[in-house]
mmCIF file of C-alpha atoms and ligand atoms in Angstrom:
data_model
loop_
_atom_site.group_PDB
_atom_site.id
_atom_site.type_symbol
_atom_site.label_atom_id
_atom_site.label_comp_id
_atom_site.label_asym_id
_atom_site.label_seq_id
_atom_site.Cartn_x
_atom_site.Cartn_y
_atom_site.Cartn_z
ATOM 1 C CA MET K 1 -30.477 -48.995 -36.137
ATOM 2 C CA ARG K 2 -31.652 -48.256 -39.654
ATOM 3 C CA ALA K 3 -33.895 -51.012 -40.967
ATOM 4 C CA LEU K 4 -35.387 -51.926 -44.315
ATOM 5 C CA VAL K 5 -38.642 -53.886 -44.019
ATOM 6 C CA THR K 6 -39.633 -55.570 -47.280
ATOM 7 C CA GLY K 7 -43.366 -56.167 -47.354
ATOM 8 C CA GLY K 8 -43.527 -53.530 -44.637
ATOM 9 C CA ALA K 9 -47.014 -52.357 -45.616
ATOM 10 C CA GLY K 10 -48.329 -55.897 -45.278
ATOM 11 C CA PHE K 11 -49.741 -57.730 -42.309
ATOM 12 C CA ILE K 12 -46.639 -58.848 -40.398
ATOM 13 C CA GLY K 13 -44.253 -56.320 -41.945
ATOM 14 C CA SER K 14 -46.340 -53.347 -40.817
ATOM 15 C CA HIS K 15 -46.315 -54.600 -37.227
ATOM 16 C CA ILE K 16 -42.523 -54.928 -37.365
ATOM 17 C CA ALA K 17 -42.180 -51.447 -38.885
ATOM 18 C CA GLU K 18 -44.446 -49.953 -36.251
ATOM 19 C CA ARG K 19 -42.551 -51.541 -33.348
ATOM 20 C CA LEU K 20 -39.216 -50.401 -34.817
ATOM 21 C CA VAL K 21 -40.433 -46.802 -35.067
ATOM 22 C CA ARG K 22 -41.825 -46.885 -31.530
ATOM 23 C CA THR K 23 -38.504 -48.144 -30.181
ATOM 24 C CA GLY K 24 -36.564 -45.347 -31.847
ATOM 25 C CA HIS K 25 -35.250 -46.923 -35.044
ATOM 26 C CA ALA K 26 -35.184 -45.453 -38.562
ATOM 27 C CA VAL K 27 -37.437 -47.438 -40.904
ATOM 28 C CA ARG K 28 -37.651 -47.729 -44.661
ATOM 29 C CA VAL K 29 -40.349 -49.897 -46.211
ATOM 30 C CA LEU K 30 -40.340 -51.551 -49.619
ATOM 31 C CA ASP K 31 -43.783 -52.747 -50.691
ATOM 32 C CA ASP K 32 -45.511 -53.121 -54.058
ATOM 33 C CA LEU K 33 -48.904 -52.710 -52.369
ATOM 34 C CA SER K 34 -50.183 -55.883 -54.047
ATOM 35 C CA ALA K 35 -51.272 -57.217 -50.673
ATOM 36 C CA GLY K 36 -49.988 -54.441 -48.420
ATOM 37 C CA LYS K 37 -51.785 -51.149 -47.849
ATOM 38 C CA ARG K 38 -50.635 -47.643 -46.979
ATOM 39 C CA ALA K 39 -53.309 -47.648 -44.273
ATOM 40 C CA ASN K 40 -51.440 -50.415 -42.439
ATOM 41 C CA LEU K 41 -48.718 -47.860 -41.665
ATOM 42 C CA ALA K 42 -51.106 -45.026 -40.803
ATOM 43 C CA ALA K 43 -50.090 -44.920 -37.132
ATOM 44 C CA VAL K 44 -46.432 -44.278 -38.019
ATOM 45 C CA ALA K 45 -46.809 -42.749 -41.488
ATOM 46 C CA GLY K 46 -44.739 -39.662 -40.689
ATOM 47 C CA ASP K 47 -41.832 -41.750 -39.407
ATOM 48 C CA VAL K 48 -41.599 -44.365 -42.140
ATOM 49 C CA GLU K 49 -40.129 -43.928 -45.604
ATOM 50 C CA LEU K 50 -42.491 -45.987 -47.777
ATOM 51 C CA VAL K 51 -41.136 -46.842 -51.226
ATOM 52 C CA VAL K 52 -43.522 -48.544 -53.622
ATOM 53 C CA ALA K 53 -41.368 -51.083 -55.438
ATOM 54 C CA ASP K 54 -41.291 -54.742 -56.384
ATOM 55 C CA VAL K 55 -38.913 -57.056 -54.545
ATOM 56 C CA ARG K 56 -38.172 -58.741 -57.909
ATOM 57 C CA ASP K 57 -36.540 -55.490 -59.060
ATOM 58 C CA ALA K 58 -32.913 -56.122 -58.074
ATOM 59 C CA ALA K 59 -31.713 -52.584 -58.767
ATOM 60 C CA ARG K 60 -34.422 -51.047 -56.583
ATOM 61 C CA VAL K 61 -33.771 -53.466 -53.730
ATOM 62 C CA ASP K 62 -30.053 -52.682 -53.946
ATOM 63 C CA GLU K 63 -30.738 -48.953 -53.817
ATOM 64 C CA LEU K 64 -33.036 -49.286 -50.806
ATOM 65 C CA ALA K 65 -30.607 -51.473 -48.852
ATOM 66 C CA ARG K 66 -28.033 -48.659 -48.856
ATOM 67 C CA ASP K 67 -27.103 -47.445 -45.341
ATOM 68 C CA CYS K 68 -29.270 -50.084 -43.657
ATOM 69 C CA ASP K 69 -28.022 -52.155 -40.727
ATOM 70 C CA VAL K 70 -30.723 -54.803 -40.837
ATOM 71 C CA ILE K 71 -33.245 -56.043 -43.407
ATOM 72 C CA PHE K 72 -36.445 -57.728 -42.267
ATOM 73 C CA HIS K 73 -37.503 -59.651 -45.363
ATOM 74 C CA GLU K 74 -41.288 -60.118 -45.119
ATOM 75 C CA ALA K 75 -42.275 -59.532 -48.768
ATOM 76 C CA ALA K 76 -43.858 -62.702 -50.160
ATOM 77 C CA ILE K 77 -46.926 -64.262 -51.692
ATOM 78 C CA VAL K 78 -48.130 -66.062 -48.590
ATOM 79 C CA SER K 79 -50.853 -68.448 -49.736
ATOM 80 C CA VAL K 80 -50.171 -72.176 -50.041
ATOM 81 C CA PRO K 81 -53.053 -72.891 -52.493
ATOM 82 C CA TYR K 82 -52.181 -69.820 -54.585
ATOM 83 C CA SER K 83 -48.638 -71.196 -54.955
ATOM 84 C CA VAL K 84 -50.075 -74.503 -56.191
ATOM 85 C CA GLU K 85 -51.978 -72.621 -58.887
ATOM 86 C CA HIS K 86 -49.309 -70.031 -59.781
ATOM 87 C CA PRO K 87 -45.909 -71.587 -58.969
ATOM 88 C CA ILE K 88 -43.878 -69.557 -61.476
ATOM 89 C CA GLN K 89 -45.218 -66.297 -60.087
ATOM 90 C CA THR K 90 -44.759 -67.290 -56.445
ATOM 91 C CA ASN K 91 -41.250 -68.579 -57.153
ATOM 92 C CA GLY K 92 -40.401 -65.202 -58.680
ATOM 93 C CA VAL K 93 -41.523 -63.248 -55.648
ATOM 94 C CA ASN K 94 -40.610 -65.746 -52.939
ATOM 95 C CA VAL K 95 -37.224 -67.007 -54.193
ATOM 96 C CA ILE K 96 -35.866 -64.385 -56.609
ATOM 97 C CA GLY K 97 -37.085 -61.744 -54.163
ATOM 98 C CA THR K 98 -35.024 -63.334 -51.394
ATOM 99 C CA LEU K 99 -31.946 -63.591 -53.636
ATOM 100 C CA ASN K 100 -32.299 -59.910 -54.495
ATOM 101 C CA VAL K 101 -32.405 -59.062 -50.794
ATOM 102 C CA LEU K 102 -29.336 -61.176 -50.041
ATOM 103 C CA GLU K 103 -27.342 -59.718 -52.932
ATOM 104 C CA ALA K 104 -28.335 -56.189 -51.981
ATOM 105 C CA ALA K 105 -27.374 -56.843 -48.355
ATOM 106 C CA ARG K 106 -23.986 -58.230 -49.381
ATOM 107 C CA LYS K 107 -23.182 -55.396 -51.767
ATOM 108 C CA GLN K 108 -24.378 -52.653 -49.451
ATOM 109 C CA GLY K 109 -22.654 -53.994 -46.332
ATOM 110 C CA VAL K 110 -25.877 -54.651 -44.408
ATOM 111 C CA ARG K 111 -25.037 -56.426 -41.148
ATOM 112 C CA ARG K 112 -27.943 -58.829 -40.887
ATOM 113 C CA VAL K 113 -30.948 -60.213 -42.783
ATOM 114 C CA VAL K 114 -33.887 -61.625 -40.806
ATOM 115 C CA PHE K 115 -36.148 -63.751 -42.999
ATOM 116 C CA ALA K 116 -39.832 -64.629 -42.740
ATOM 117 C CA CYS K 117 -39.655 -68.370 -43.333
ATOM 118 C CA SER K 118 -42.516 -70.780 -42.694
ATOM 119 C CA ALA K 119 -43.595 -73.952 -40.958
ATOM 120 C CA ALA K 120 -44.606 -75.046 -44.472
ATOM 121 C CA VAL K 121 -40.994 -76.205 -44.945
ATOM 122 C CA TYR K 122 -41.718 -79.233 -42.725
ATOM 123 C CA GLY K 123 -44.389 -80.714 -45.011
ATOM 124 C CA GLU K 124 -46.246 -83.881 -44.134
ATOM 125 C CA ASP K 125 -43.741 -85.580 -41.809
ATOM 126 C CA PRO K 126 -46.140 -86.931 -39.142
ATOM 127 C CA ALA K 127 -43.745 -86.244 -36.251
ATOM 128 C CA GLN K 128 -44.998 -83.448 -33.982
ATOM 129 C CA PRO K 129 -43.993 -81.063 -32.597
ATOM 130 C CA LYS K 130 -41.640 -79.838 -35.294
ATOM 131 C CA THR K 131 -38.048 -79.206 -34.268
ATOM 132 C CA GLU K 132 -35.593 -77.313 -36.437
ATOM 133 C CA SER K 133 -33.273 -80.334 -36.639
ATOM 134 C CA MET K 134 -35.884 -82.381 -38.542
ATOM 135 C CA LEU K 135 -35.290 -82.847 -42.245
ATOM 136 C CA PRO K 136 -37.632 -80.453 -44.070
ATOM 137 C CA SER K 137 -39.798 -81.963 -46.767
ATOM 138 C CA PRO K 138 -42.230 -79.384 -48.144
ATOM 139 C CA VAL K 139 -45.319 -80.490 -50.072
ATOM 140 C CA SER K 140 -46.289 -77.203 -51.765
ATOM 141 C CA PRO K 141 -44.472 -74.783 -54.078
ATOM 142 C CA TYR K 142 -44.758 -72.234 -51.263
ATOM 143 C CA GLY K 143 -42.962 -74.546 -48.809
ATOM 144 C CA VAL K 144 -40.264 -75.316 -51.371
ATOM 145 C CA GLU K 145 -39.772 -71.585 -52.004
ATOM 146 C CA LYS K 146 -39.426 -70.790 -48.300
ATOM 147 C CA LEU K 147 -36.978 -73.661 -47.836
ATOM 148 C CA ALA K 148 -34.918 -72.647 -50.881
ATOM 149 C CA SER K 149 -34.781 -69.113 -49.494
ATOM 150 C CA GLU K 150 -33.650 -70.377 -46.122
ATOM 151 C CA HIS K 151 -30.847 -72.375 -47.750
ATOM 152 C CA TYR K 152 -29.780 -69.285 -49.686
ATOM 153 C CA LEU K 153 -29.600 -67.378 -46.397
ATOM 154 C CA ALA K 154 -27.408 -69.998 -44.748
ATOM 155 C CA ALA K 155 -25.162 -70.135 -47.852
ATOM 156 C CA TRP K 156 -24.780 -66.328 -47.922
ATOM 157 C CA SER K 157 -23.867 -66.475 -44.251
ATOM 158 C CA ARG K 158 -21.110 -69.038 -44.929
ATOM 159 C CA LEU K 159 -19.904 -67.632 -48.240
ATOM 160 C CA PHE K 160 -19.884 -63.930 -47.503
ATOM 161 C CA GLY K 161 -20.098 -63.564 -43.732
ATOM 162 C CA LEU K 162 -23.489 -61.852 -44.034
ATOM 163 C CA GLU K 163 -25.392 -62.463 -40.784
ATOM 164 C CA THR K 164 -28.671 -64.220 -41.544
ATOM 165 C CA VAL K 165 -31.473 -65.550 -39.349
ATOM 166 C CA SER K 166 -34.480 -67.520 -40.582
ATOM 167 C CA LEU K 167 -37.693 -67.454 -38.570
ATOM 168 C CA ARG K 168 -40.042 -70.311 -39.377
ATOM 169 C CA TYR K 169 -43.383 -68.714 -38.641
ATOM 170 C CA PHE K 170 -46.243 -71.002 -37.756
ATOM 171 C CA ASN K 171 -49.764 -69.644 -38.344
ATOM 172 C CA VAL K 172 -49.554 -65.945 -37.585
ATOM 173 C CA PHE K 173 -52.764 -64.010 -36.944
ATOM 174 C CA GLY K 174 -53.759 -60.567 -35.732
ATOM 175 C CA PRO K 175 -55.012 -57.153 -36.805
ATOM 176 C CA ARG K 176 -54.409 -56.111 -40.449
ATOM 177 C CA GLN K 177 -54.397 -59.650 -41.811
ATOM 178 C CA ASP K 178 -56.591 -59.160 -44.859
ATOM 179 C CA PRO K 179 -59.660 -61.453 -44.820
ATOM 180 C CA SER K 180 -60.887 -60.485 -48.264
ATOM 181 C CA SER K 181 -59.598 -63.309 -50.450
ATOM 182 C CA PRO K 182 -60.142 -67.063 -50.370
ATOM 183 C CA TYR K 183 -56.350 -67.261 -50.044
ATOM 184 C CA SER K 184 -56.340 -65.339 -46.750
ATOM 185 C CA GLY K 185 -55.340 -66.861 -43.425
ATOM 186 C CA VAL K 186 -58.114 -68.902 -41.842
ATOM 187 C CA ILE K 187 -58.449 -66.812 -38.669
ATOM 188 C CA SER K 188 -58.851 -63.546 -40.579
ATOM 189 C CA ILE K 189 -61.599 -65.124 -42.690
ATOM 190 C CA PHE K 190 -63.376 -66.759 -39.757
ATOM 191 C CA VAL K 191 -63.346 -63.641 -37.551
ATOM 192 C CA SER K 192 -64.800 -61.411 -40.256
ATOM 193 C CA ARG K 193 -67.475 -63.999 -41.044
ATOM 194 C CA PHE K 194 -68.400 -64.538 -37.398
ATOM 195 C CA LEU K 195 -68.807 -60.819 -36.877
ATOM 196 C CA ALA K 196 -70.887 -60.500 -40.048
ATOM 197 C CA GLY K 197 -73.022 -63.470 -39.005
ATOM 198 C CA GLN K 198 -71.997 -65.388 -42.133
ATOM 199 C CA PRO K 199 -71.194 -69.100 -42.408
ATOM 200 C CA VAL K 200 -67.615 -70.405 -42.443
ATOM 201 C CA THR K 201 -66.197 -73.173 -44.611
ATOM 202 C CA ILE K 202 -63.856 -75.798 -43.230
ATOM 203 C CA PHE K 203 -61.777 -77.672 -45.802
ATOM 204 C CA GLY K 204 -61.770 -81.242 -44.466
ATOM 205 C CA ASP K 205 -63.154 -82.561 -41.182
ATOM 206 C CA GLY K 206 -61.855 -79.683 -39.054
ATOM 207 C CA GLU K 207 -59.638 -81.926 -36.965
ATOM 208 C CA GLN K 208 -56.520 -80.630 -38.730
ATOM 209 C CA TYR K 209 -54.596 -78.405 -36.364
ATOM 210 C CA ARG K 210 -52.220 -75.464 -36.470
ATOM 211 C CA ASP K 211 -49.984 -73.639 -34.000
ATOM 212 C CA PHE K 212 -51.589 -70.199 -34.194
ATOM 213 C CA VAL K 213 -49.387 -67.342 -33.008
ATOM 214 C CA TYR K 214 -50.417 -63.747 -32.358
ATOM 215 C CA VAL K 215 -48.487 -61.214 -34.425
ATOM 216 C CA ASP K 216 -46.990 -59.316 -31.445
ATOM 217 C CA ASN K 217 -45.114 -62.471 -30.446
ATOM 218 C CA VAL K 218 -43.714 -62.688 -33.968
ATOM 219 C CA VAL K 219 -42.519 -59.085 -33.736
ATOM 220 C CA ASP K 220 -40.746 -59.960 -30.462
ATOM 221 C CA ALA K 221 -38.969 -62.827 -32.228
ATOM 222 C CA ASN K 222 -37.906 -60.537 -35.081
ATOM 223 C CA LEU K 223 -36.423 -57.942 -32.760
ATOM 224 C CA ALA K 224 -34.466 -60.616 -30.912
ATOM 225 C CA ALA K 225 -33.328 -62.177 -34.195
ATOM 226 C CA ALA K 226 -32.016 -58.800 -35.349
ATOM 227 C CA THR K 227 -29.989 -58.068 -32.262
ATOM 228 C CA ARG K 228 -28.726 -61.221 -30.547
ATOM 229 C CA ASP K 229 -25.182 -62.468 -31.111
ATOM 230 C CA GLY K 230 -24.038 -65.904 -32.173
ATOM 231 C CA ILE K 231 -27.121 -66.959 -34.168
ATOM 232 C CA SER K 232 -26.077 -66.274 -37.749
ATOM 233 C CA GLY K 233 -27.080 -68.972 -40.239
ATOM 234 C CA ARG K 234 -29.646 -70.389 -37.786
ATOM 235 C CA ALA K 235 -33.349 -71.194 -38.207
ATOM 236 C CA PHE K 236 -35.937 -70.866 -35.437
ATOM 237 C CA ASN K 237 -39.528 -71.969 -35.043
ATOM 238 C CA VAL K 238 -41.838 -69.126 -34.066
ATOM 239 C CA GLY K 239 -45.161 -70.362 -32.719
ATOM 240 C CA CYS K 240 -46.795 -70.790 -29.325
ATOM 241 C CA GLY K 241 -46.199 -74.518 -28.892
ATOM 242 C CA ARG K 242 -49.934 -75.135 -28.662
ATOM 243 C CA ARG K 243 -52.200 -76.952 -31.109
ATOM 244 C CA THR K 244 -55.675 -75.705 -32.025
ATOM 245 C CA THR K 245 -57.923 -77.641 -34.403
ATOM 246 C CA LEU K 246 -60.203 -75.730 -36.757
ATOM 247 C CA ASN K 247 -63.183 -77.162 -34.872
ATOM 248 C CA GLN K 248 -61.738 -75.749 -31.629
ATOM 249 C CA LEU K 249 -61.131 -72.437 -33.368
ATOM 250 C CA VAL K 250 -64.797 -72.250 -34.338
ATOM 251 C CA ALA K 251 -65.790 -72.999 -30.736
ATOM 252 C CA ILE K 252 -63.428 -70.366 -29.272
ATOM 253 C CA LEU K 253 -64.651 -67.722 -31.709
ATOM 254 C CA GLY K 254 -68.231 -68.623 -30.874
ATOM 255 C CA HIS K 255 -67.440 -68.035 -27.210
ATOM 256 C CA ILE K 256 -65.637 -64.717 -27.781
ATOM 257 C CA THR K 257 -68.154 -63.264 -30.214
ATOM 258 C CA GLY K 258 -71.226 -64.741 -28.547
ATOM 259 C CA ARG K 259 -72.399 -66.075 -31.908
ATOM 260 C CA ALA K 260 -72.938 -69.665 -32.944
ATOM 261 C CA VAL K 261 -71.859 -70.349 -36.506
ATOM 262 C CA LEU K 262 -72.344 -73.760 -38.057
ATOM 263 C CA PRO K 263 -69.423 -74.564 -40.370
ATOM 264 C CA ARG K 264 -69.891 -76.003 -43.850
ATOM 265 C CA HIS K 265 -67.417 -78.700 -44.828
ATOM 266 C CA GLU K 266 -65.685 -79.010 -48.192
ATOM 267 C CA ALA K 267 -62.916 -81.257 -49.520
ATOM 268 C CA PRO K 268 -59.382 -80.606 -48.172
ATOM 269 C CA ARG K 269 -57.268 -78.210 -50.258
ATOM 270 C CA ALA K 270 -54.405 -79.403 -52.475
ATOM 271 C CA GLY K 271 -51.006 -78.776 -50.902
ATOM 272 C CA ASP K 272 -52.391 -78.366 -47.382
ATOM 273 C CA ILE K 273 -50.596 -80.066 -44.556
ATOM 274 C CA ARG K 274 -52.824 -81.664 -41.944
ATOM 275 C CA GLU K 275 -51.032 -80.955 -38.697
ATOM 276 C CA SER K 276 -48.542 -78.367 -37.596
ATOM 277 C CA LEU K 277 -47.200 -77.744 -34.102
ATOM 278 C CA ALA K 278 -43.979 -75.980 -33.120
ATOM 279 C CA ASP K 279 -41.346 -76.952 -30.611
ATOM 280 C CA ILE K 280 -40.140 -73.490 -29.602
ATOM 281 C CA SER K 281 -37.365 -74.522 -27.228
ATOM 282 C CA ARG K 282 -34.577 -73.377 -29.569
ATOM 283 C CA ALA K 283 -36.116 -69.901 -29.873
ATOM 284 C CA ARG K 284 -36.618 -69.803 -26.105
ATOM 285 C CA ARG K 285 -32.993 -70.741 -25.515
ATOM 286 C CA GLU K 286 -31.205 -68.713 -28.171
ATOM 287 C CA LEU K 287 -33.561 -65.753 -28.745
ATOM 288 C CA ALA K 288 -35.033 -65.550 -25.218
ATOM 289 C CA TYR K 289 -38.342 -65.753 -27.117
ATOM 290 C CA GLU K 290 -41.480 -66.210 -25.040
ATOM 291 C CA PRO K 291 -44.964 -65.998 -26.572
ATOM 292 C CA ARG K 292 -46.399 -63.347 -24.265
ATOM 293 C CA ILE K 293 -49.870 -63.402 -25.785
ATOM 294 C CA ASP K 294 -51.532 -66.802 -25.969
ATOM 295 C CA VAL K 295 -54.020 -67.857 -28.630
ATOM 296 C CA ASP K 296 -57.167 -67.033 -26.632
ATOM 297 C CA GLU K 297 -55.881 -63.605 -25.659
ATOM 298 C CA GLY K 298 -54.772 -62.956 -29.235
ATOM 299 C CA LEU K 299 -58.163 -63.958 -30.621
ATOM 300 C CA ALA K 300 -59.923 -61.712 -28.098
ATOM 301 C CA ARG K 301 -57.689 -58.782 -29.104
ATOM 302 C CA LEU K 302 -58.288 -59.438 -32.788
ATOM 303 C CA VAL K 303 -62.065 -59.614 -32.403
ATOM 304 C CA GLU K 304 -61.953 -56.365 -30.437
ATOM 305 C CA ASP K 305 -59.830 -54.720 -33.141
ATOM 306 C CA VAL K 306 -62.095 -55.852 -35.998
ATOM 307 C CA ARG K 307 -65.189 -54.719 -34.045
ATOM 308 C CA ARG K 308 -63.662 -51.262 -33.563
ATOM 309 C CA GLY K 309 -63.083 -51.171 -37.331
HETATM 310 C C1 UD1 O 1 -50.360 -70.317 -43.234
HETATM 311 C C2 UD1 O 1 -49.987 -69.033 -43.935
HETATM 312 C C3 UD1 O 1 -48.624 -69.168 -44.557
HETATM 313 C C4 UD1 O 1 -47.657 -69.580 -43.459
HETATM 314 C C5 UD1 O 1 -48.108 -70.895 -42.854
HETATM 315 C C6 UD1 O 1 -47.208 -71.325 -41.706
HETATM 316 C C7 UD1 O 1 -51.706 -67.552 -44.864
HETATM 317 C C8 UD1 O 1 -52.655 -67.295 -45.973
HETATM 318 N N1 UD1 O 1 -50.980 -68.670 -44.958
HETATM 319 O O1 UD1 O 1 -50.570 -71.362 -44.205
HETATM 320 O O2 UD1 O 1 -48.214 -67.948 -45.140
HETATM 321 O O3 UD1 O 1 -46.360 -69.666 -43.963
HETATM 322 O O4 UD1 O 1 -49.403 -70.712 -42.313
HETATM 323 O O5 UD1 O 1 -47.693 -72.477 -41.112
HETATM 324 O O6 UD1 O 1 -51.599 -66.775 -43.948
HETATM 325 N N2 UD1 O 1 -59.040 -73.326 -43.997
HETATM 326 C C9 UD1 O 1 -60.400 -73.594 -43.885
HETATM 327 N N3 UD1 O 1 -61.287 -72.636 -44.268
HETATM 328 C C10 UD1 O 1 -60.900 -71.424 -44.778
HETATM 329 C C11 UD1 O 1 -59.497 -71.164 -44.912
HETATM 330 C C12 UD1 O 1 -58.609 -72.146 -44.510
HETATM 331 O O7 UD1 O 1 -60.798 -74.689 -43.448
HETATM 332 O O8 UD1 O 1 -61.776 -70.603 -45.106
HETATM 333 C C13 UD1 O 1 -58.083 -74.365 -43.533
HETATM 334 C C14 UD1 O 1 -57.054 -74.784 -44.550
HETATM 335 O O9 UD1 O 1 -57.545 -75.767 -45.413
HETATM 336 C C15 UD1 O 1 -55.941 -75.297 -43.624
HETATM 337 C C16 UD1 O 1 -56.058 -74.369 -42.396
HETATM 338 O O10 UD1 O 1 -57.356 -73.805 -42.450
HETATM 339 O O11 UD1 O 1 -56.191 -76.610 -43.222
HETATM 340 C C17 UD1 O 1 -55.053 -73.252 -42.388
HETATM 341 O O12 UD1 O 1 -55.084 -72.592 -43.656
HETATM 342 P P1 UD1 O 1 -54.394 -71.150 -43.875
HETATM 343 O O13 UD1 O 1 -54.906 -70.184 -42.896
HETATM 344 O O14 UD1 O 1 -54.516 -70.842 -45.332
HETATM 345 O O15 UD1 O 1 -52.899 -71.426 -43.430
HETATM 346 P P2 UD1 O 1 -51.727 -72.421 -43.931
HETATM 347 O O16 UD1 O 1 -52.032 -73.046 -45.248
HETATM 348 O O17 UD1 O 1 -51.409 -73.293 -42.776
#
């Protein structure tokens, strides 16, 4: 197939692009390089058409969707606290960007759009694990934007017969997740600090938990979502189905790296949810998804990768 990966020079998008190339597909990447990097595609640079463009630019997105069979829509501003501080900007990228992708797909006759949605759509509902049939109730601009996008996907599927699949990622981690900003994912920050022998900060008591999922599993889910029949308009949780508290994360990283780091505690962040755990039975059933790499194995691989540089 010929695929367009928006955000394809970013963390998750570059892993999808790389797997697509390695399995014989033609890949075009749209990325504005605001968070993504050319270096993330270094391993497949000769086989990927990288176009530096902004997903808010409807005409460019339309042009790049031409002749594509599938679009993997990963371009987004991914930080919950950043969305609390800059909601107009994140809405522009995260919602208008999705609409541009859907309109381009419809006009250009793209068969299917696979969307990087988020567990943030569930919000603070205390029921765990999260199942896709629960009523979403996001508590951050970011969660609202991902939910709005997901509704647009389902509507475009009904209105225009465009095939759409929404993958509700839980907390994805792995190589190439940029640790350099306070808005970065917690594992990327913690791993780089552990290896540098620097302290880590936990916002809250550290008993909040997440369903951390290694990026290769997320790529598996994307490939299945792009190719399986009978799933258009559907949403799927993509996690491991295992909870890890931040305190446990610190302990596991201490074990893997052989370094003891004492965390500092600060007040919880605005917009954060406390607990998040996926029920992945729908993805297992309908996508034949199975998280092949568990959290411990994923963390060990990540530490190894960061050590190698
Ligand atoms: C993450 C993703 C988001 C995704 C969502 C799905 C990032 C930046 N965010 O949001 O894109 O859609 O999962 O569930 O990848 N924390 C600390 N210390 C730190 C950093 C974070 O204690 O230095 C805490 C946070 O307060 C929070 C937890 O770690 O309780 C997770 O934070 P974060 O990694 O930013 O992820 P989410 O907000 O869950």
